[in-house]
Amino acid sequence: MIIFGPPLVILGIGFFAWLLFTLAVFALPFFAALTIGIWAFHSGAGMLGCIAVGLVAGGATFGIGQLVLAFVTWTWLRLLIIILYVAPATVAGYSATYGIAQMAMPSPTWQTIFAVLGATAVSISAFVRFTGMAAPGPAR
């Protein structure tokens, strides 16, 4: 059994790192969905209502971002919109990497260094994925 432990741990960390890089683009829509869903629940919408409202809010947030990127002609405004979507992914990448680093090493300095490196990698990945989803040029 000791032979299977380290490869499974590496496989698990690799899976969660892949999941983090893949889902980093959806950090802002997820945050919007969660916030509005919780608000709907506390305003009396019930469990199904808060899930429905949260799903609509998350989808609308992602759709509005894609729509705005498709129709905005100024490059600086497109970059600002992309940064708006990448910033929450950077925070999520920092938090996830810091949590993994806390389990792996005792030094707070190295934990912070690895967390910053992870946040940088996640933000670059989210930037590349989000710009890849956008139309190559403004719609006419």
CSV table of N, CA and C in Angstrom, one decimal:
chain,number,residue,atom,x,y,z
A,1,MET,N,0.8,-1.2,0.0
A,1,MET,CA,0.0,0.0,0.0
A,1,MET,C,0.9,1.3,0.0
A,2,ILE,N,2.0,1.2,0.6
A,2,ILE,CA,2.9,2.4,0.6
A,2,ILE,C,3.4,2.8,-0.8
A,3,ILE,N,3.4,1.9,-1.7
A,3,ILE,CA,3.8,2.1,-3.1
A,3,ILE,C,2.7,3.0,-3.8
A,4,PHE,N,1.5,2.8,-3.4
A,4,PHE,CA,0.4,3.6,-4.1
A,4,PHE,C,0.2,5.0,-3.5
A,5,GLY,N,0.6,5.2,-2.3
A,5,GLY,CA,0.4,6.5,-1.7
A,5,GLY,C,0.9,7.7,-2.4
A,6,PRO,N,2.2,7.8,-2.6
A,6,PRO,CA,2.8,9.0,-3.2
A,6,PRO,C,2.3,9.2,-4.7
A,7,PRO,N,2.2,8.2,-5.5
A,7,PRO,CA,1.6,8.5,-6.8
A,7,PRO,C,0.2,9.0,-6.8
A,8,LEU,N,-0.6,8.5,-5.9
A,8,LEU,CA,-2.0,9.0,-5.7
A,8,LEU,C,-2.1,10.4,-5.2
A,9,VAL,N,-1.2,10.8,-4.3
A,9,VAL,CA,-1.1,12.1,-3.8
A,9,VAL,C,-0.8,13.1,-5.0
A,10,ILE,N,0.2,12.7,-5.7
A,10,ILE,CA,0.7,13.5,-6.9
A,10,ILE,C,-0.5,13.6,-7.9
A,11,LEU,N,-1.1,12.5,-8.2
A,11,LEU,CA,-2.3,12.5,-9.1
A,11,LEU,C,-3.4,13.4,-8.6
A,12,GLY,N,-3.7,13.4,-7.3
A,12,GLY,CA,-4.7,14.2,-6.7
A,12,GLY,C,-4.4,15.7,-6.8
A,13,ILE,N,-3.2,16.0,-6.5
A,13,ILE,CA,-2.7,17.4,-6.6
A,13,ILE,C,-2.8,17.9,-8.0
A,14,GLY,N,-2.3,17.0,-8.9
A,14,GLY,CA,-2.4,17.4,-10.3
A,14,GLY,C,-3.8,17.6,-10.8
A,15,PHE,N,-4.7,16.7,-10.4
A,15,PHE,CA,-6.1,16.9,-10.8
A,15,PHE,C,-6.7,18.2,-10.3
A,16,PHE,N,-6.4,18.6,-9.0
A,16,PHE,CA,-6.9,19.8,-8.5
A,16,PHE,C,-6.3,21.0,-9.2
A,17,ALA,N,-5.0,20.9,-9.5
A,17,ALA,CA,-4.3,22.0,-10.2
A,17,ALA,C,-4.9,22.2,-11.6
A,18,TRP,N,-5.2,21.1,-12.3
A,18,TRP,CA,-5.8,21.2,-13.6
A,18,TRP,C,-7.2,21.8,-13.5
A,19,LEU,N,-8.0,21.4,-12.5
A,19,LEU,CA,-9.3,21.9,-12.3
A,19,LEU,C,-9.3,23.4,-12.0
A,20,LEU,N,-8.3,23.8,-11.2
A,20,LEU,CA,-8.1,25.2,-10.9
A,20,LEU,C,-7.8,26.0,-12.1
A,21,PHE,N,-6.9,25.5,-12.9
A,21,PHE,CA,-6.6,26.3,-14.2
A,21,PHE,C,-7.8,26.3,-15.2
A,22,THR,N,-8.5,25.2,-15.2
A,22,THR,CA,-9.6,25.1,-16.1
A,22,THR,C,-10.8,26.1,-15.7
A,23,LEU,N,-11.1,26.1,-14.4
A,23,LEU,CA,-12.2,26.8,-13.9
A,23,LEU,C,-11.9,28.2,-13.5
A,24,ALA,N,-10.7,28.7,-13.6
A,24,ALA,CA,-10.3,30.0,-13.2
A,24,ALA,C,-11.0,31.1,-14.0
A,25,VAL,N,-11.4,30.8,-15.2
A,25,VAL,CA,-12.1,31.8,-16.0
A,25,VAL,C,-13.4,32.1,-15.5
A,26,PHE,N,-14.0,31.2,-14.8
A,26,PHE,CA,-15.4,31.3,-14.3
A,26,PHE,C,-15.4,31.8,-12.8
A,27,ALA,N,-14.3,32.4,-12.3
A,27,ALA,CA,-14.3,32.9,-10.9
A,27,ALA,C,-15.3,34.1,-10.7
A,28,LEU,N,-15.3,35.0,-11.6
A,28,LEU,CA,-16.2,36.2,-11.5
A,28,LEU,C,-17.7,35.7,-11.6
A,29,PRO,N,-18.0,35.0,-12.7
A,29,PRO,CA,-19.4,34.5,-12.7
A,29,PRO,C,-19.8,33.6,-11.5
A,30,PHE,N,-18.9,32.8,-11.0
A,30,PHE,CA,-19.2,32.0,-9.9
A,30,PHE,C,-19.5,32.9,-8.6
A,31,PHE,N,-18.6,33.9,-8.5
A,31,PHE,CA,-18.8,34.8,-7.3
A,31,PHE,C,-20.1,35.6,-7.4
A,32,ALA,N,-20.5,36.0,-8.6
A,32,ALA,CA,-21.7,36.7,-8.8
A,32,ALA,C,-22.9,35.8,-8.6
A,33,ALA,N,-22.8,34.6,-9.1
A,33,ALA,CA,-23.9,33.6,-8.8
A,33,ALA,C,-24.1,33.3,-7.4
A,34,LEU,N,-22.9,33.1,-6.7
A,34,LEU,CA,-23.0,32.7,-5.3
A,34,LEU,C,-23.6,33.9,-4.4
A,35,THR,N,-23.1,35.1,-4.7
A,35,THR,CA,-23.5,36.3,-4.0
A,35,THR,C,-25.0,36.5,-4.2
A,36,ILE,N,-25.5,36.5,-5.4
A,36,ILE,CA,-26.9,36.8,-5.7
A,36,ILE,C,-27.8,35.6,-5.2
A,37,GLY,N,-27.3,34.4,-5.3
A,37,GLY,CA,-28.0,33.3,-4.8
A,37,GLY,C,-28.2,33.3,-3.3
A,38,ILE,N,-27.2,33.7,-2.6
A,38,ILE,CA,-27.3,33.9,-1.1
A,38,ILE,C,-28.2,35.0,-0.8
A,39,TRP,N,-28.2,36.1,-1.6
A,39,TRP,CA,-29.1,37.2,-1.3
A,39,TRP,C,-30.5,36.8,-1.6
A,40,ALA,N,-30.7,36.0,-2.6
A,40,ALA,CA,-32.1,35.5,-2.9
A,40,ALA,C,-32.6,34.6,-1.8
A,41,PHE,N,-31.7,33.8,-1.3
A,41,PHE,CA,-32.1,32.9,-0.2
A,41,PHE,C,-32.5,33.6,1.0
A,42,HIS,N,-31.7,34.6,1.4
A,42,HIS,CA,-32.0,35.4,2.6
A,42,HIS,C,-33.2,36.4,2.4
A,43,SER,N,-33.6,36.6,1.1
A,43,SER,CA,-34.8,37.4,0.9
A,43,SER,C,-36.0,36.6,0.8
A,44,GLY,N,-35.9,35.3,1.0
A,44,GLY,CA,-37.1,34.4,1.1
A,44,GLY,C,-37.4,33.6,-0.2
A,45,ALA,N,-36.5,33.5,-1.1
A,45,ALA,CA,-36.7,32.8,-2.3
A,45,ALA,C,-36.8,31.3,-2.1
A,46,GLY,N,-36.2,30.8,-1.1
A,46,GLY,CA,-36.2,29.3,-0.8
A,46,GLY,C,-34.9,28.7,-1.5
A,47,MET,N,-34.8,27.4,-1.3
A,47,MET,CA,-33.6,26.7,-1.9
A,47,MET,C,-33.6,26.7,-3.4
A,48,LEU,N,-34.7,26.2,-4.0
A,48,LEU,CA,-34.8,26.2,-5.5
A,48,LEU,C,-34.7,27.5,-6.1
A,49,GLY,N,-35.3,28.5,-5.5
A,49,GLY,CA,-35.3,29.9,-6.0
A,49,GLY,C,-33.9,30.4,-6.0
A,50,CYS,N,-33.2,30.2,-4.9
A,50,CYS,CA,-31.8,30.8,-4.8
A,50,CYS,C,-30.9,30.1,-5.8
A,51,ILE,N,-31.1,28.8,-6.1
A,51,ILE,CA,-30.3,28.1,-7.1
A,51,ILE,C,-30.6,28.6,-8.5
A,52,ALA,N,-31.9,28.8,-8.8
A,52,ALA,CA,-32.3,29.3,-10.1
A,52,ALA,C,-31.7,30.7,-10.3
A,53,VAL,N,-31.9,31.6,-9.3
A,53,VAL,CA,-31.5,32.9,-9.4
A,53,VAL,C,-29.9,33.0,-9.6
A,54,GLY,N,-29.2,32.2,-8.8
A,54,GLY,CA,-27.8,32.1,-8.9
A,54,GLY,C,-27.3,31.6,-10.2
A,55,LEU,N,-27.9,30.6,-10.8
A,55,LEU,CA,-27.5,30.1,-12.1
A,55,LEU,C,-27.8,31.2,-13.2
A,56,VAL,N,-28.9,31.8,-13.1
A,56,VAL,CA,-29.2,32.9,-14.1
A,56,VAL,C,-28.2,34.0,-13.9
A,57,ALA,N,-27.8,34.4,-12.7
A,57,ALA,CA,-26.9,35.5,-12.5
A,57,ALA,C,-25.5,35.1,-13.0
A,58,GLY,N,-25.0,33.9,-12.7
A,58,GLY,CA,-23.7,33.5,-13.2
A,58,GLY,C,-23.7,33.4,-14.7
A,59,GLY,N,-24.7,32.8,-15.3
A,59,GLY,CA,-24.8,32.8,-16.8
A,59,GLY,C,-24.8,34.1,-17.4
A,60,ALA,N,-25.6,35.0,-16.8
A,60,ALA,CA,-25.7,36.4,-17.3
A,60,ALA,C,-24.3,37.1,-17.2
A,61,THR,N,-23.7,36.9,-16.1
A,61,THR,CA,-22.4,37.6,-15.9
A,61,THR,C,-21.4,37.1,-17.0
A,62,PHE,N,-21.3,35.8,-17.2
A,62,PHE,CA,-20.4,35.3,-18.2
A,62,PHE,C,-20.9,35.7,-19.6
A,63,GLY,N,-22.2,35.7,-19.9
A,63,GLY,CA,-22.7,36.0,-21.2
A,63,GLY,C,-22.5,37.5,-21.5
A,64,ILE,N,-22.7,38.4,-20.5
A,64,ILE,CA,-22.5,39.8,-20.7
A,64,ILE,C,-21.0,40.1,-21.0
A,65,GLY,N,-20.1,39.4,-20.3
A,65,GLY,CA,-18.7,39.6,-20.6
A,65,GLY,C,-18.3,39.2,-22.0
A,66,GLN,N,-18.9,38.1,-22.5
A,66,GLN,CA,-18.6,37.7,-23.8
A,66,GLN,C,-19.2,38.6,-24.9
A,67,LEU,N,-20.4,39.1,-24.6
A,67,LEU,CA,-21.1,40.0,-25.5
A,67,LEU,C,-20.4,41.3,-25.6
A,68,VAL,N,-20.0,41.8,-24.4
A,68,VAL,CA,-19.3,43.1,-24.4
A,68,VAL,C,-18.0,43.0,-25.2
A,69,LEU,N,-17.3,41.9,-25.0
A,69,LEU,CA,-16.0,41.7,-25.7
A,69,LEU,C,-16.2,41.6,-27.2
A,70,ALA,N,-17.4,41.1,-27.6
A,70,ALA,CA,-17.7,40.9,-29.0
A,70,ALA,C,-18.0,42.3,-29.7
A,71,PHE,N,-18.5,43.2,-28.9
A,71,PHE,CA,-19.0,44.4,-29.6
A,71,PHE,C,-18.1,45.7,-29.2
A,72,VAL,N,-17.2,45.6,-28.3
A,72,VAL,CA,-16.3,46.7,-28.0
A,72,VAL,C,-15.2,46.8,-29.0
A,73,THR,N,-15.0,48.0,-29.5
A,73,THR,CA,-14.0,48.2,-30.5
A,73,THR,C,-12.7,48.7,-30.0
A,74,TRP,N,-12.7,49.3,-28.8
A,74,TRP,CA,-11.4,49.9,-28.3
A,74,TRP,C,-10.6,48.8,-27.6
A,75,THR,N,-9.4,48.7,-27.9
A,75,THR,CA,-8.5,47.7,-27.3
A,75,THR,C,-8.3,47.8,-25.8
A,76,TRP,N,-8.2,49.1,-25.4
A,76,TRP,CA,-7.9,49.3,-24.0
A,76,TRP,C,-9.2,48.9,-23.2
A,77,LEU,N,-10.4,49.1,-23.7
A,77,LEU,CA,-11.6,48.8,-23.0
A,77,LEU,C,-11.7,47.2,-22.9
A,78,ARG,N,-11.4,46.6,-24.0
A,78,ARG,CA,-11.4,45.1,-24.1
A,78,ARG,C,-10.4,44.6,-23.0
A,79,LEU,N,-9.2,45.2,-22.9
A,79,LEU,CA,-8.2,44.7,-21.9
A,79,LEU,C,-8.8,45.0,-20.5
A,80,LEU,N,-9.4,46.1,-20.3
A,80,LEU,CA,-10.0,46.4,-19.0
A,80,LEU,C,-11.1,45.3,-18.6
A,81,ILE,N,-11.9,44.9,-19.5
A,81,ILE,CA,-12.9,43.9,-19.3
A,81,ILE,C,-12.3,42.6,-19.0
A,82,ILE,N,-11.3,42.2,-19.7
A,82,ILE,CA,-10.6,41.0,-19.5
A,82,ILE,C,-9.9,41.0,-18.1
A,83,ILE,N,-9.3,42.1,-17.7
A,83,ILE,CA,-8.7,42.2,-16.4
A,83,ILE,C,-9.8,42.1,-15.3
A,84,LEU,N,-11.0,42.6,-15.6
A,84,LEU,CA,-12.0,42.5,-14.6
A,84,LEU,C,-12.4,41.0,-14.3
A,85,TYR,N,-12.3,40.2,-15.4
A,85,TYR,CA,-12.6,38.8,-15.2
A,85,TYR,C,-11.4,38.0,-14.7
A,86,VAL,N,-10.2,38.5,-15.0
A,86,VAL,CA,-9.0,37.7,-14.6
A,86,VAL,C,-8.7,38.0,-13.1
A,87,ALA,N,-9.0,39.2,-12.6
A,87,ALA,CA,-8.6,39.5,-11.2
A,87,ALA,C,-9.2,38.5,-10.1
A,88,PRO,N,-10.5,38.1,-10.2
A,88,PRO,CA,-10.9,37.2,-9.2
A,88,PRO,C,-10.3,35.8,-9.4
A,89,ALA,N,-9.9,35.5,-10.6
A,89,ALA,CA,-9.2,34.2,-10.8
A,89,ALA,C,-7.8,34.3,-10.2
A,90,THR,N,-7.2,35.4,-10.2
A,90,THR,CA,-5.9,35.6,-9.5
A,90,THR,C,-6.0,35.4,-8.0
A,91,VAL,N,-7.0,36.0,-7.4
A,91,VAL,CA,-7.2,35.8,-6.0
A,91,VAL,C,-7.5,34.3,-5.7
A,92,ALA,N,-8.3,33.7,-6.5
A,92,ALA,CA,-8.7,32.3,-6.3
A,92,ALA,C,-7.4,31.4,-6.4
A,93,GLY,N,-6.6,31.7,-7.4
A,93,GLY,CA,-5.3,31.0,-7.5
A,93,GLY,C,-4.4,31.2,-6.4
A,94,TYR,N,-4.3,32.4,-5.9
A,94,TYR,CA,-3.4,32.6,-4.7
A,94,TYR,C,-4.0,31.8,-3.5
A,95,SER,N,-5.2,31.9,-3.3
A,95,SER,CA,-5.8,31.2,-2.1
A,95,SER,C,-5.6,29.7,-2.2
A,96,ALA,N,-5.9,29.1,-3.4
A,96,ALA,CA,-5.8,27.7,-3.5
A,96,ALA,C,-4.3,27.3,-3.4
A,97,THR,N,-3.4,28.0,-4.0
A,97,THR,CA,-2.0,27.6,-3.9
A,97,THR,C,-1.5,27.8,-2.5
A,98,TYR,N,-1.9,28.8,-1.8
A,98,TYR,CA,-1.5,29.0,-0.4
A,98,TYR,C,-2.0,27.9,0.5
A,99,GLY,N,-3.2,27.5,0.2
A,99,GLY,CA,-3.7,26.4,1.0
A,99,GLY,C,-3.0,25.1,0.8
A,100,ILE,N,-2.6,24.8,-0.4
A,100,ILE,CA,-1.8,23.6,-0.7
A,100,ILE,C,-0.4,23.8,-0.2
A,101,ALA,N,0.2,25.0,-0.2
A,101,ALA,CA,1.5,25.2,0.3
A,101,ALA,C,1.5,25.1,1.8
A,102,GLN,N,0.5,25.4,2.5
A,102,GLN,CA,0.4,25.3,3.9
A,102,GLN,C,0.5,23.8,4.4
A,103,MET,N,-0.1,23.0,3.5
A,103,MET,CA,-0.1,21.5,3.9
A,103,MET,C,1.3,20.9,3.5
A,104,ALA,N,2.0,21.5,2.6
A,104,ALA,CA,3.2,20.9,2.1
A,104,ALA,C,4.5,21.4,2.8
A,105,MET,N,4.5,22.6,3.3
A,105,MET,CA,5.8,23.2,3.8
A,105,MET,C,5.5,24.0,5.1
A,106,PRO,N,6.4,24.0,6.0
A,106,PRO,CA,6.2,24.8,7.2
A,106,PRO,C,6.6,26.3,7.2
A,107,SER,N,7.4,26.7,6.3
A,107,SER,CA,8.0,28.0,6.2
A,107,SER,C,6.9,29.0,5.6
A,108,PRO,N,6.5,30.0,6.4
A,108,PRO,CA,5.6,31.0,5.8
A,108,PRO,C,6.1,31.8,4.6
A,109,THR,N,7.4,32.0,4.6
A,109,THR,CA,8.0,32.7,3.5
A,109,THR,C,7.8,31.9,2.2
A,110,TRP,N,8.2,30.6,2.2
A,110,TRP,CA,8.0,29.8,1.1
A,110,TRP,C,6.6,29.6,0.7
A,111,GLN,N,5.7,29.5,1.7
A,111,GLN,CA,4.3,29.4,1.4
A,111,GLN,C,3.8,30.6,0.5
A,112,THR,N,4.2,31.8,0.9
A,112,THR,CA,3.9,33.0,0.2
A,112,THR,C,4.5,33.0,-1.2
A,113,ILE,N,5.7,32.6,-1.3
A,113,ILE,CA,6.4,32.6,-2.6
A,113,ILE,C,5.7,31.7,-3.5
A,114,PHE,N,5.3,30.5,-3.1
A,114,PHE,CA,4.6,29.5,-3.9
A,114,PHE,C,3.2,30.0,-4.2
A,115,ALA,N,2.6,30.7,-3.3
A,115,ALA,CA,1.2,31.2,-3.5
A,115,ALA,C,1.3,32.3,-4.6
A,116,VAL,N,2.3,33.2,-4.6
A,116,VAL,CA,2.4,34.2,-5.6
A,116,VAL,C,2.7,33.6,-6.9
A,117,LEU,N,3.5,32.6,-7.0
A,117,LEU,CA,3.8,31.9,-8.2
A,117,LEU,C,2.6,31.2,-8.8
A,118,GLY,N,1.8,30.6,-7.9
A,118,GLY,CA,0.5,30.0,-8.3
A,118,GLY,C,-0.5,31.0,-8.8
A,119,ALA,N,-0.6,32.1,-8.1
A,119,ALA,CA,-1.5,33.2,-8.5
A,119,ALA,C,-1.1,33.7,-9.9
A,120,THR,N,0.2,33.9,-10.1
A,120,THR,CA,0.6,34.3,-11.4
A,120,THR,C,0.3,33.3,-12.5
A,121,ALA,N,0.6,32.1,-12.3
A,121,ALA,CA,0.3,31.0,-13.3
A,121,ALA,C,-1.2,31.0,-13.6
A,122,VAL,N,-2.0,31.0,-12.5
A,122,VAL,CA,-3.5,31.0,-12.7
A,122,VAL,C,-4.0,32.2,-13.5
A,123,SER,N,-3.5,33.4,-13.2
A,123,SER,CA,-3.9,34.6,-13.9
A,123,SER,C,-3.5,34.6,-15.3
A,124,ILE,N,-2.3,34.1,-15.6
A,124,ILE,CA,-1.9,34.0,-17.0
A,124,ILE,C,-2.8,33.0,-17.7
A,125,SER,N,-3.1,31.8,-17.1
A,125,SER,CA,-3.9,30.8,-17.7
A,125,SER,C,-5.4,31.4,-17.9
A,126,ALA,N,-5.9,32.1,-17.0
A,126,ALA,CA,-7.2,32.7,-17.1
A,126,ALA,C,-7.2,33.7,-18.2
A,127,PHE,N,-6.2,34.5,-18.3
A,127,PHE,CA,-6.1,35.5,-19.3
A,127,PHE,C,-6.1,34.9,-20.7
A,128,VAL,N,-5.3,33.9,-20.9
A,128,VAL,CA,-5.2,33.2,-22.2
A,128,VAL,C,-6.5,32.5,-22.5
A,129,ARG,N,-7.1,31.9,-21.6
A,129,ARG,CA,-8.4,31.2,-21.8
A,129,ARG,C,-9.5,32.2,-22.2
A,130,PHE,N,-9.6,33.3,-21.4
A,130,PHE,CA,-10.6,34.3,-21.7
A,130,PHE,C,-10.4,35.0,-23.0
A,131,THR,N,-9.2,35.3,-23.3
A,131,THR,CA,-9.0,36.0,-24.6
A,131,THR,C,-9.2,35.0,-25.8
A,132,GLY,N,-9.0,33.7,-25.5
A,132,GLY,CA,-9.3,32.7,-26.5
A,132,GLY,C,-10.8,32.5,-26.7
A,133,MET,N,-11.6,32.8,-25.7
A,133,MET,CA,-13.0,32.7,-25.9
A,133,MET,C,-13.6,33.9,-26.6
A,134,ALA,N,-12.9,35.0,-26.5
A,134,ALA,CA,-13.4,36.2,-27.1
A,134,ALA,C,-13.2,36.2,-28.7
A,135,ALA,N,-14.1,36.9,-29.3
A,135,ALA,CA,-14.0,37.0,-30.8
A,135,ALA,C,-12.6,37.7,-31.1
A,136,PRO,N,-12.0,37.3,-32.3
A,136,PRO,CA,-10.7,37.9,-32.6
A,136,PRO,C,-10.7,39.4,-32.9
A,137,GLY,N,-11.8,39.9,-33.2
A,137,GLY,CA,-12.0,41.3,-33.5
A,137,GLY,C,-13.3,41.8,-33.1
A,138,PRO,N,-13.6,43.1,-33.1
A,138,PRO,CA,-14.9,43.6,-32.7
A,138,PRO,C,-15.9,43.2,-33.8
A,139,ALA,N,-17.1,43.0,-33.5
A,139,ALA,CA,-18.2,42.7,-34.4
A,139,ALA,C,-18.6,44.0,-35.2
A,140,ARG,N,-18.9,43.8,-36.4
A,140,ARG,CA,-19.3,45.0,-37.2
A,140,ARG,C,-20.8,45.2,-37.2
